[in-house]
XYZ file of C-alpha atoms in Angstrom:
730
model
C -54.721 -21.101 1.444
C -51.661 -22.813 -0.704
C -48.538 -21.001 -1.077
C -47.202 -20.298 -4.615
C -44.838 -22.705 -5.789
C -41.903 -19.984 -5.412
C -42.712 -19.089 -1.656
C -42.663 -22.973 -0.978
C -39.368 -22.992 -2.798
C -38.079 -19.949 -0.708
C -38.933 -21.500 2.430
C -37.364 -24.837 2.023
C -34.094 -22.624 1.025
C -34.216 -20.648 4.209
C -34.557 -23.671 6.071
C -31.368 -24.851 4.455
C -33.331 -27.591 2.743
C -31.298 -27.211 -0.571
C -32.023 -30.083 -2.571
C -35.783 -30.069 -2.249
C -35.546 -26.039 -2.420
C -33.698 -26.755 -5.859
C -35.706 -29.389 -6.962
C -38.709 -27.185 -6.691
C -36.768 -24.083 -8.878
C -36.187 -26.343 -11.417
C -39.773 -27.456 -11.645
C -40.869 -23.940 -11.551
C -38.291 -23.180 -14.488
C -39.470 -26.220 -16.268
C -42.808 -24.768 -16.441
C -41.608 -21.403 -16.803
C -38.031 -20.842 -18.355
C -38.287 -16.991 -17.779
C -39.502 -17.099 -14.196
C -37.100 -14.141 -12.764
C -37.214 -15.285 -8.902
C -36.412 -18.998 -9.674
C -33.492 -17.823 -11.995
C -31.987 -15.289 -9.492
C -32.683 -17.592 -6.307
C -31.501 -20.989 -7.983
C -28.540 -19.198 -8.811
C -27.814 -18.091 -5.476
C -28.361 -21.634 -4.104
C -26.119 -23.157 -6.791
C -23.689 -20.615 -5.848
C -24.043 -22.036 -2.073
C -23.728 -25.405 -3.234
C -20.276 -24.314 -4.691
C -21.520 -24.651 -8.327
C -20.429 -21.443 -9.448
C -20.454 -21.836 -13.251
C -24.140 -22.512 -13.167
C -25.120 -20.279 -10.380
C -23.682 -17.245 -12.808
C -25.293 -18.546 -15.509
C -28.545 -18.497 -13.877
C -28.070 -14.890 -12.146
C -26.989 -13.525 -15.560
C -30.173 -14.875 -17.198
C -32.396 -13.090 -14.392
C -30.257 -9.981 -15.104
C -31.164 -10.074 -18.796
C -35.174 -9.714 -17.371
C -34.564 -7.118 -14.787
C -30.958 -5.456 -15.413
C -31.576 -2.587 -13.017
C -32.412 -5.076 -10.205
C -29.878 -3.787 -7.716
C -30.442 -6.939 -5.620
C -29.584 -9.214 -8.388
C -26.366 -7.241 -8.928
C -25.440 -7.412 -5.442
C -26.224 -11.430 -5.400
C -24.228 -11.611 -8.639
C -21.471 -9.877 -7.172
C -20.964 -12.175 -4.082
C -21.211 -15.442 -6.337
C -18.671 -13.838 -8.882
C -16.764 -13.355 -5.923
C -17.270 -16.880 -4.441
C -15.942 -17.722 -7.968
C -12.863 -16.276 -7.494
C -13.908 -13.516 -10.525
C -13.088 -10.609 -7.971
C -12.568 -7.925 -10.599
C -15.807 -8.803 -12.297
C -17.590 -9.329 -9.009
C -16.140 -5.577 -8.031
C -17.958 -4.037 -11.425
C -21.449 -5.840 -10.299
C -21.053 -4.133 -6.702
C -20.820 -0.673 -8.516
C -23.263 -1.117 -10.932
C -25.579 -2.072 -7.933
C -24.440 1.023 -6.306
C -24.968 3.126 -9.337
C -28.592 2.444 -9.097
C -28.747 2.786 -5.241
C -25.935 4.359 -3.391
C -27.522 3.474 -0.284
C -27.106 -0.595 -0.686
C -25.849 -1.780 2.346
C -24.826 -5.338 0.835
C -23.205 -3.795 -2.237
C -20.994 -1.700 -0.368
C -20.249 -5.003 2.042
C -19.440 -7.074 -1.201
C -17.378 -4.814 -2.820
C -15.356 -4.582 0.452
C -15.166 -8.271 0.760
C -13.993 -8.189 -2.847
C -11.023 -5.589 -2.384
C -9.987 -7.485 0.470
C -9.487 -10.691 -1.300
C -7.916 -8.690 -3.723
C -5.450 -7.523 -0.712
C -6.599 -3.829 -1.726
C -7.006 -3.308 2.000
C -6.749 0.796 2.328
C -9.993 0.364 -0.494
C -11.497 -2.241 1.339
C -11.560 -0.289 4.641
C -13.187 2.623 2.718
C -15.934 0.397 1.668
C -16.539 -1.074 5.135
C -16.903 2.596 5.958
C -19.584 3.437 3.461
C -21.475 0.078 4.643
C -21.133 0.994 8.177
C -22.513 4.519 7.422
C -25.903 2.784 6.702
C -25.329 0.143 9.749
C -23.019 1.566 12.341
C -22.728 -1.830 14.425
C -22.643 -4.383 11.754
C -20.743 -7.108 13.213
C -19.522 -8.676 10.036
C -18.712 -5.553 8.195
C -16.715 -4.089 11.383
C -14.809 -7.782 11.697
C -13.957 -7.853 8.411
C -12.693 -4.103 8.851
C -10.758 -5.110 11.629
C -9.025 -7.506 9.657
C -8.489 -5.050 6.598
C -6.770 -2.502 9.095
C -4.541 -5.294 10.759
C -3.159 -6.146 7.284
C -2.527 -2.437 6.723
C -0.510 -2.312 10.066
C -3.021 -0.284 11.587
C -3.545 -2.432 14.717
C -4.960 0.149 17.012
C -7.557 0.880 14.655
C -8.310 -2.644 14.172
C -8.660 -3.061 17.488
C -11.081 -0.199 17.909
C -13.284 -2.396 15.367
C -13.331 -5.347 17.435
C -14.151 -2.802 20.778
C -17.076 -1.342 18.483
C -18.708 -4.763 18.158
C -18.039 -5.950 21.665
C -19.377 -2.672 23.177
C -22.912 -3.653 21.657
C -22.263 -7.607 21.776
C -19.831 -8.653 24.456
C -20.584 -12.136 23.602
C -19.456 -12.197 20.159
C -17.129 -14.903 19.910
C -15.274 -14.149 16.772
C -15.142 -10.165 17.763
C -13.537 -11.761 21.031
C -10.860 -14.388 19.320
C -9.789 -11.765 16.775
C -9.096 -9.198 19.340
C -7.202 -11.621 21.356
C -4.984 -12.791 18.370
C -4.419 -9.135 17.776
C -3.573 -8.198 21.758
C -1.117 -10.792 21.521
C 0.693 -9.232 18.470
C 0.486 -6.008 20.459
C 2.522 -7.465 23.311
C -0.424 -7.409 25.876
C -0.494 -11.204 26.546
C -2.653 -10.499 30.050
C -5.375 -8.712 27.583
C -5.364 -11.469 25.278
C -5.550 -14.261 27.735
C -8.498 -12.359 28.887
C -10.129 -12.382 25.737
C -9.608 -16.281 25.086
C -11.058 -17.183 28.401
C -14.301 -15.170 27.501
C -14.582 -17.203 24.089
C -14.069 -20.790 25.645
C -16.782 -19.777 28.073
C -19.004 -19.226 24.892
C -17.767 -21.787 22.885
C -15.472 -24.383 24.613
C -15.144 -26.435 21.770
C -13.539 -23.742 19.652
C -10.035 -25.279 19.135
C -8.853 -21.831 17.581
C -8.998 -20.352 21.045
C -7.645 -23.419 22.805
C -4.484 -22.685 20.747
C -4.142 -19.063 20.799
C -4.653 -19.520 24.674
C -1.892 -21.831 24.554
C 0.404 -19.666 22.504
C -0.155 -17.130 25.453
C 0.820 -18.882 28.237
C 4.026 -19.953 26.545
C 4.736 -16.691 26.095
C 4.452 -16.124 29.821
C 6.618 -18.897 30.391
C 3.804 -21.145 31.791
C 4.576 -24.223 29.449
C 2.633 -26.898 31.038
C -0.632 -25.161 31.035
C 0.460 -24.090 27.291
C 0.725 -27.726 26.505
C -2.406 -28.809 28.137
C -4.039 -26.144 25.783
C -2.542 -27.213 22.603
C -3.518 -30.869 23.498
C -7.025 -29.448 24.059
C -6.890 -27.606 20.400
C -5.640 -31.124 18.952
C -8.360 -33.146 20.610
C -11.010 -31.299 18.954
C -9.054 -30.745 15.818
C -6.583 -33.641 15.167
C -4.646 -31.925 11.999
C -4.920 -28.499 13.067
C -1.152 -27.365 11.948
C -0.992 -24.149 14.104
C -1.568 -26.635 17.123
C 0.734 -29.002 15.900
C 3.750 -26.611 14.961
C 3.148 -24.985 19.036
C 3.110 -28.331 20.676
C 6.413 -29.049 18.791
C 7.633 -25.777 20.318
C 6.656 -26.740 23.723
C 8.089 -30.398 23.751
C 11.362 -28.992 22.657
C 11.701 -26.022 24.891
C 10.286 -27.941 27.974
C 11.970 -31.053 27.555
C 13.930 -31.174 24.808
C 11.840 -33.888 23.196
C 13.326 -33.760 20.003
C 11.580 -37.118 18.874
C 8.421 -35.937 19.361
C 8.662 -32.307 18.414
C 10.101 -33.385 15.101
C 6.970 -35.790 14.540
C 4.596 -32.713 15.358
C 6.447 -30.487 12.845
C 6.371 -33.153 10.083
C 2.158 -33.906 10.971
C 1.734 -29.738 10.842
C 3.617 -29.902 7.332
C 1.378 -32.816 6.317
C -1.775 -31.023 7.137
C -0.375 -27.475 5.662
C 2.384 -27.432 3.459
C 2.440 -23.648 3.840
C 2.239 -23.553 7.524
C 4.256 -20.580 8.683
C 7.871 -21.310 9.982
C 7.557 -24.848 10.427
C 9.933 -26.029 7.539
C 12.513 -23.771 9.041
C 11.586 -24.916 12.514
C 11.870 -28.597 11.538
C 15.179 -28.545 9.936
C 16.583 -26.695 12.609
C 15.694 -29.404 15.008
C 16.929 -31.794 13.029
C 19.941 -29.972 13.002
C 20.312 -30.077 16.961
C 20.256 -33.735 16.871
C 22.313 -34.069 13.793
C 19.687 -35.671 11.547
C 20.724 -34.807 8.019
C 18.170 -36.668 6.001
C 17.193 -34.665 3.295
C 19.168 -31.471 4.470
C 20.089 -30.272 1.114
C 16.662 -31.013 -0.417
C 14.820 -28.842 2.269
C 17.696 -25.950 2.213
C 16.822 -25.666 -1.232
C 13.100 -25.707 -0.274
C 13.713 -22.653 2.238
C 16.229 -20.627 0.233
C 13.594 -20.936 -2.403
C 10.708 -19.531 -0.331
C 12.653 -17.173 1.270
C 13.428 -15.631 -2.245
C 9.710 -15.837 -2.920
C 8.843 -14.159 0.186
C 7.093 -16.620 1.848
C 7.116 -17.230 5.818
C 9.303 -20.409 5.389
C 12.089 -19.756 8.511
C 12.318 -17.386 11.103
C 15.438 -15.053 10.944
C 17.676 -16.777 14.013
C 16.954 -20.296 12.353
C 18.166 -19.267 9.171
C 21.487 -17.786 10.062
C 22.760 -21.332 10.432
C 21.707 -22.443 7.070
C 22.304 -19.457 4.451
C 25.327 -18.070 3.352
C 23.658 -15.265 1.403
C 23.402 -11.577 3.107
C 21.081 -10.684 0.531
C 18.384 -13.819 1.740
C 19.049 -12.949 5.559
C 17.798 -9.732 4.714
C 14.904 -10.545 2.918
C 13.975 -13.310 5.855
C 14.282 -10.598 8.258
C 12.061 -8.382 6.436
C 9.294 -10.851 6.078
C 9.345 -11.615 9.657
C 9.163 -8.242 10.807
C 6.834 -7.031 8.027
C 4.353 -9.735 9.688
C 5.117 -9.407 13.604
C 6.943 -5.947 14.239
C 5.940 -3.323 11.793
C 6.532 0.129 12.742
C 3.363 0.915 15.343
C 1.983 4.404 14.460
C 3.435 7.604 14.085
C 6.902 8.086 15.636
C 7.029 10.459 18.801
C 9.025 14.008 18.945
C 11.920 13.633 21.697
C 13.233 16.985 23.516
C 16.106 15.417 25.361
C 18.614 17.829 26.704
C 20.910 15.998 29.313
C 24.402 16.633 30.897
C 25.178 12.934 29.906
C 24.090 10.821 27.062
C 21.327 8.096 28.392
C 22.135 4.441 27.165
C 19.755 1.774 27.224
C 20.885 -1.653 27.097
C 17.740 -4.232 26.340
C 18.143 -7.688 26.631
C 16.442 -10.642 28.136
C 19.730 -12.019 29.374
C 21.059 -9.807 32.203
C 22.232 -13.301 33.831
C 24.673 -16.335 33.408
C 24.367 -16.098 29.561
C 26.564 -15.527 26.507
C 25.587 -11.784 26.138
C 26.305 -11.140 29.517
C 30.011 -12.858 29.558
C 30.857 -10.954 26.686
C 29.427 -7.134 27.969
C 29.766 -7.396 31.573
C 32.977 -5.498 31.765
C 31.430 -2.899 29.456
C 28.830 -2.089 31.815
C 31.367 -1.509 34.455
C 33.858 0.674 32.392
C 31.577 3.465 30.666
C 32.747 6.831 31.483
C 29.954 7.568 33.968
C 31.134 11.339 33.618
C 29.476 11.254 29.834
C 26.906 8.474 29.787
C 24.150 7.145 32.097
C 24.008 3.352 31.767
C 20.519 1.619 32.390
C 19.414 -1.963 32.042
C 16.057 -2.543 30.314
C 15.591 -6.031 31.457
C 13.278 -8.194 29.762
C 14.084 -11.615 31.441
C 14.467 -11.123 35.175
C 17.150 -12.566 37.345
C 18.856 -15.851 38.069
C 20.200 -15.499 41.295
C 23.862 -16.059 40.030
C 27.008 -14.211 40.861
C 26.732 -12.507 37.231
C 23.305 -11.383 38.099
C 24.671 -9.453 41.142
C 27.484 -8.255 39.194
C 25.293 -6.498 36.280
C 23.209 -4.967 38.908
C 25.669 -3.313 40.575
C 27.368 -2.296 36.897
C 24.253 -0.426 36.118
C 23.067 3.089 37.088
C 19.568 1.393 37.535
C 17.717 -1.335 36.151
C 14.309 -1.013 34.549
C 12.010 -4.631 34.602
C 9.728 -4.550 31.361
C 9.275 -8.183 31.329
C 5.574 -7.884 32.618
C 4.745 -5.182 30.657
C 2.806 -4.573 27.200
C 5.142 -3.586 24.328
C 3.226 -0.134 24.672
C 3.739 -0.112 28.274
C 7.228 -0.519 28.161
C 7.999 2.000 24.928
C 6.055 4.370 27.400
C 8.277 3.954 30.278
C 11.212 4.057 28.315
C 10.287 7.479 26.677
C 9.662 8.605 30.273
C 13.293 7.472 31.424
C 14.196 9.859 28.409
C 16.696 7.530 27.093
C 18.677 8.755 24.142
C 19.988 5.231 22.914
C 18.780 2.270 23.058
C 20.379 -0.717 22.205
C 18.791 -3.793 21.200
C 20.789 -7.042 22.587
C 18.457 -9.772 21.183
C 17.056 -8.992 17.783
C 15.400 -12.055 16.958
C 17.547 -13.859 19.228
C 16.556 -14.858 23.104
C 13.859 -13.379 24.583
C 13.273 -10.382 22.059
C 11.383 -7.236 22.728
C 11.008 -5.919 19.119
C 7.712 -4.757 19.383
C 9.387 -1.824 22.178
C 11.399 -0.775 19.348
C 8.603 -0.857 16.734
C 6.749 1.842 18.987
C 10.043 4.266 18.399
C 11.004 4.206 22.236
C 14.107 6.160 21.781
C 15.142 8.622 19.293
C 18.439 6.500 18.521
C 17.976 2.705 18.247
C 20.591 0.553 17.512
C 21.013 -3.205 16.593
C 23.972 -5.152 18.679
C 25.667 -8.284 19.077
C 22.630 -10.594 19.923
C 21.600 -10.920 16.304
C 24.516 -10.944 13.482
C 22.450 -9.768 10.644
C 19.940 -6.934 9.643
C 16.798 -6.981 11.374
C 14.840 -5.662 8.471
C 12.999 -2.880 10.163
C 13.073 0.732 9.255
C 13.037 1.867 12.715
C 16.425 0.694 13.624
C 18.715 3.137 13.079
C 22.433 1.734 13.261
C 24.115 -1.692 13.317
C 27.587 -1.864 15.075
C 29.922 -3.911 12.869
C 33.586 -3.778 11.778
C 35.059 -3.961 8.138
C 35.362 -7.997 8.049
C 31.708 -8.832 9.357
C 30.093 -6.260 7.279
C 32.447 -5.193 4.642
C 31.739 -1.957 2.131
C 30.289 -4.123 -0.584
C 27.606 -5.648 1.719
C 26.295 -2.714 3.440
C 22.983 -2.396 0.967
C 22.062 -5.587 2.842
C 21.593 -3.851 6.249
C 18.485 -1.923 6.694
C 20.175 -0.050 9.265
C 23.310 2.399 8.793
C 26.473 0.584 9.130
C 28.557 1.652 12.156
C 32.152 0.313 11.418
C 34.269 0.102 14.924
C 38.286 0.012 14.338
C 39.003 -3.668 15.549
C 36.463 -5.956 16.207
C 32.680 -5.548 16.553
C 32.375 -7.990 19.648
C 33.215 -6.998 22.974
C 35.000 -8.884 25.401
C 35.269 -9.241 29.028
C 38.828 -8.979 30.486
C 37.794 -10.170 33.584
C 36.336 -13.602 32.864
C 37.392 -15.998 35.199
C 39.462 -19.225 34.176
C 39.167 -22.255 37.022
C 42.747 -22.461 38.616
C 42.599 -26.266 38.354
C 42.923 -27.928 34.627
C 41.497 -31.168 34.445
C 44.129 -33.683 33.013
C 43.075 -35.224 29.540
C 41.797 -38.754 31.333
C 39.604 -37.004 33.576
C 37.679 -35.060 30.502
C 37.554 -38.608 28.662
C 40.376 -37.501 26.372
C 43.237 -39.739 25.357
C 46.815 -39.176 27.032
C 48.258 -38.492 23.806
C 46.996 -37.805 20.253
C 45.804 -34.428 18.515
C 42.626 -33.031 20.050
C 40.721 -31.172 17.840
C 37.810 -29.356 19.081
C 34.662 -27.400 18.418
C 31.765 -26.366 21.366
C 29.253 -24.790 19.165
C 26.018 -25.349 19.815
C 24.883 -28.641 17.468
C 22.873 -27.177 15.111
C 25.584 -25.186 13.585
C 27.046 -28.284 12.688
C 26.342 -29.104 8.769
C 27.158 -32.292 6.608
C 29.553 -30.692 4.696
C 31.534 -29.044 7.537
C 31.443 -32.090 9.542
C 32.670 -34.516 6.281
C 35.296 -32.305 6.349
C 36.342 -32.624 9.983
C 36.116 -36.605 9.051
C 38.824 -36.201 6.366
C 40.809 -34.061 8.647
C 40.656 -36.788 11.575
C 41.606 -39.122 8.750
C 44.748 -37.576 8.066
C 45.983 -37.063 11.018
C 46.682 -40.400 12.941
C 45.528 -41.074 16.737
C 43.444 -37.452 16.652
C 40.124 -36.883 18.135
C 37.284 -34.346 17.706
C 35.981 -32.919 20.931
C 32.616 -31.507 20.664
C 29.746 -30.196 23.323
C 27.046 -33.051 23.912
C 23.799 -32.163 23.218
C 20.115 -34.011 23.394
C 19.626 -37.190 21.864
C 20.055 -38.411 19.056
C 23.096 -36.109 18.346
C 25.661 -38.055 19.813
C 24.422 -41.545 18.420
C 23.880 -39.703 14.608
C 27.483 -38.266 14.455
C 29.190 -41.243 15.669
C 27.093 -43.302 13.082
C 28.065 -40.993 10.326
C 31.849 -41.160 11.298
C 31.489 -44.736 10.997
C 30.067 -44.815 7.494
C 33.030 -42.096 6.595
C 35.214 -44.695 7.961
C 36.361 -42.970 11.393
C 36.120 -45.132 14.721
C 33.060 -43.851 16.550
C 35.111 -43.468 19.905
C 37.332 -40.644 17.886
C 34.235 -38.372 18.608
C 34.415 -37.399 22.762
C 31.323 -35.278 23.966
C 31.533 -32.899 26.796
C 29.119 -32.363 29.317
C 28.093 -28.724 29.990
C 29.780 -26.886 32.768
C 30.063 -23.526 34.831
C 31.907 -20.778 32.489
C 35.125 -21.084 34.736
C 35.431 -24.595 34.528
C 34.736 -25.141 30.837
C 37.500 -22.195 29.957
C 39.872 -24.131 32.268
C 39.399 -27.731 30.541
C 39.695 -26.018 26.947
C 43.263 -25.683 27.409
C 43.480 -29.499 26.914
C 42.248 -28.812 23.494
C 45.169 -28.149 20.645
C 42.867 -26.815 18.066
C 39.358 -25.365 17.494
C 38.074 -26.111 14.030
C 35.403 -23.307 13.392
C 32.036 -23.969 11.508
C 30.260 -22.309 8.660
C 27.579 -20.657 7.393
C 27.644 -19.849 11.359
C 30.779 -19.107 12.973
C 31.833 -19.584 16.576
C 30.906 -16.154 18.188
C 31.396 -16.418 21.956
C 32.324 -19.979 21.755
C 35.301 -18.595 19.592
C 36.180 -15.798 22.246
C 36.405 -18.744 24.811
C 38.706 -20.488 23.049
C 41.080 -17.703 22.347
C 40.594 -16.775 26.059
C 41.893 -20.162 27.251
C 44.859 -19.816 24.797
C 43.598 -22.141 22.292
C 44.376 -21.328 18.558
C 41.467 -21.373 16.188
C 40.922 -21.902 12.165
C 38.222 -20.734 10.501
C 37.355 -20.209 6.968
C 35.898 -16.584 6.037
C 32.319 -16.633 5.001
C 30.242 -14.204 2.634
C 27.392 -13.432 5.727
C 27.972 -11.821 9.012
C 27.361 -14.975 10.996
C 30.172 -16.682 9.027
C 32.696 -13.676 9.557
C 32.782 -13.530 12.604
C 35.602 -15.887 13.807
C 37.883 -13.893 11.046
C 36.857 -10.505 12.745
C 38.252 -12.294 16.421
C 41.416 -13.697 14.922
C 42.412 -10.478 13.091
C 41.731 -8.425 16.390
C 43.957 -10.533 18.309
C 46.939 -10.602 15.709
C 46.506 -13.966 13.961
C 44.980 -13.122 10.463
C 47.134 -16.346 9.158
C 44.636 -18.563 10.991
C 41.766 -17.284 8.370
C 41.158 -19.229 5.161
C 39.739 -18.564 2.007
C 38.195 -21.943 1.433
C 37.212 -24.922 2.821
C 39.763 -26.857 1.244
C 42.509 -24.597 2.598
C 40.905 -24.946 6.070
C 41.295 -28.557 5.568
C 44.514 -28.340 4.468
C 45.669 -25.677 7.376
C 43.989 -27.872 10.072
C 46.223 -31.281 8.922
C 49.546 -29.010 8.668
C 49.197 -28.010 12.111
C 48.401 -30.977 13.632
C 51.451 -32.524 12.126
C 53.825 -29.399 12.614
C 54.006 -29.013 16.767
C 56.712 -26.299 16.003
C 54.289 -24.216 13.900
C 51.416 -24.978 16.489
C 53.649 -24.224 19.620
C 54.324 -20.637 17.906
C 51.010 -19.749 17.100
C 50.084 -20.294 20.902
C 52.826 -18.310 22.329
C 51.833 -15.682 19.855
C 48.823 -16.171 21.422
C 49.517 -16.017 24.793
C 51.879 -12.825 23.900
C 48.755 -10.933 22.045
C 46.065 -12.135 24.601
C 46.364 -8.940 27.043
C 48.434 -6.896 24.485
C 45.641 -7.069 21.366
C 42.670 -5.220 20.724
C 39.978 -8.219 21.282
C 40.495 -8.744 24.783
C 40.776 -4.904 25.659
C 37.660 -3.838 27.089
C 38.587 -0.614 28.096
C 40.238 0.147 24.145
C 36.632 -1.298 22.776
C 34.525 0.831 25.444
C 36.496 4.023 23.890
C 35.515 3.268 20.106
C 32.075 2.664 21.123
C 31.479 5.485 22.775
C 32.678 7.613 20.055
C 30.482 5.907 18.193
C 27.618 6.786 20.536
C 28.603 10.070 20.751
C 28.629 10.615 16.890
C 25.304 9.112 16.709
C 23.835 11.321 19.565
C 25.681 14.991 18.201
C 24.248 14.033 14.628
C 20.517 13.672 15.997
C 20.810 16.840 17.933
C 22.088 18.513 14.904
C 18.892 17.317 12.845
C 20.836 15.104 10.805
C 19.230 11.669 9.786
C 21.192 8.612 10.739
C 23.688 7.729 8.092
C 26.819 5.346 8.190
C 30.254 6.117 9.485
C 33.638 4.387 10.547
C 35.110 5.293 14.137
C 39.070 5.951 14.148
C 40.941 3.979 16.796
C 41.483 5.389 19.966
C 44.797 6.867 20.347
C 45.777 3.925 23.033
C 44.190 1.395 25.739
C 44.435 2.472 29.214
């Protein structure tokens, strides 16, 4: 028996033979223009082909014939949604549900339209209505999980994926989404297990290879991570995420700047909106002093931040932006994506004889943060404070590591813990004040702070800007790095310490032997300017200023820290372009800290950078007896050197414009008597002024902690305050 033409067309349609089905539907409509089925199903088919104008017209014609057909209304809503007419799609779904409230497809389509409108809370409600009718529908549960994720309800999102996998353990999409989520939840081992399950089911899934590589990178297994990114790119050569991730590995593992830059350029070619890639690209180019299109790229990044785009990571942006408002926006964007508040904050009921301070860091080793902080840890008043290291990095076997281990009351290693496990462990230790020494720098654990691991949480030292997070209560500063008028750019409450915010270790060793200039590659005579910042802090404008200084001071040289190629070649080429002999730039290799401080003594004057000053490097120079000049910036990173100079009694070395900075550099290089006077004053103040008085700083900091704790125990909210100077040192 021959099947009716409409059934034949439907059979072809279901088999995916769309052109043949369309031809048969059209034939039916030629003979019978008002055929309800042909109008409806040809409309659906045209929607599948992306011919939305025709699809909508056909389904509307079908609805004129049967306006109460809830199935056609559901198809209409789905087609309108595909066409981007989301509000009309919602109306069509509501019409279908008014006729049949228990219609799963209409609830699901409505939820998807709400999802696309970013009305995620409403979408979850509609998904719940759909799931009440089909409790284990994988599509609805998967999309519900995504909506909850967007709402920051990550535990609930995971529960949605778990429901799918309880019924269908081999559901690759749910496994993949759960892996992504576990990665964000700070559970790399759980994520890795799910990625492995996905790849056992679908070995050609490029997203799974890429995600697995990202987890392996987080676990410091960079060779294996690189292999996974390579596999993802074999499967999908223009996969922007994998290209950006491979760039990270190429840079972190082997400092292969050329290959990393090429990958980032390819990622942006594949996806101009690739999250954070534009910022990473400019950052890597700055490491190599590759300033092609610097101003254009910086303008694009500034514009992206102001539009709320994920264009640059907060740490990278500090070397680019002079605006505390933009830096705040950048941190808020980053925090909202990766580290939103995780659930309801717990209740705390601490009552200790001593206040428990927990310092969270990934750098309890030979590293700048440890160089600054070591003496403070040792000097904390153990009659009033317990001092606990919360270590996210592990040891390096160094003398500094041994010193730090001896300085703390105890050390808690959280490196292998998930964020949730680490937060629980810190709560079990009943830490009163948890100090974040990383922020977005180094080996951060912002996810621990997002879980409110302690009643008071403080941003200090590692990240000189706001973290943009509501759960960070305070930031430690001084009146120079955060002036009163700038406090609105900090989501934390500002606590002003009386001298410089930066702690320094009075015990820092300087090697007894100072190498002579010849051994360092410096000229025996002539003036030596220096800057030992990381190369990414050098901007084209600052370098041009330095070249003008060299041009004005005959026989002077500029002594810089060596960096990966092509840094030296690019700087020498640029110097020559500006009329300076390339050999007047001298590059110094990295040395152990005590030897570096000793060689610094051969410099005459340290020239600071903007918008990101020397921080620990500035303290190095002053501790070694080398004067430093700076220009007062307009954001925290650009005001640190001014803070240090004021705290050591040399405010005259702080200028207010780059023109004045340049003039001062030239004047001091030409006026040996004035420079000798400054060096004598620096030598006199080195152990007398507040900057290197670790115990004086300790007293101020402990007064700050005590005030924070008293206010919390009194039930008062966090609010900013200033600490009065201690009566005396010693």
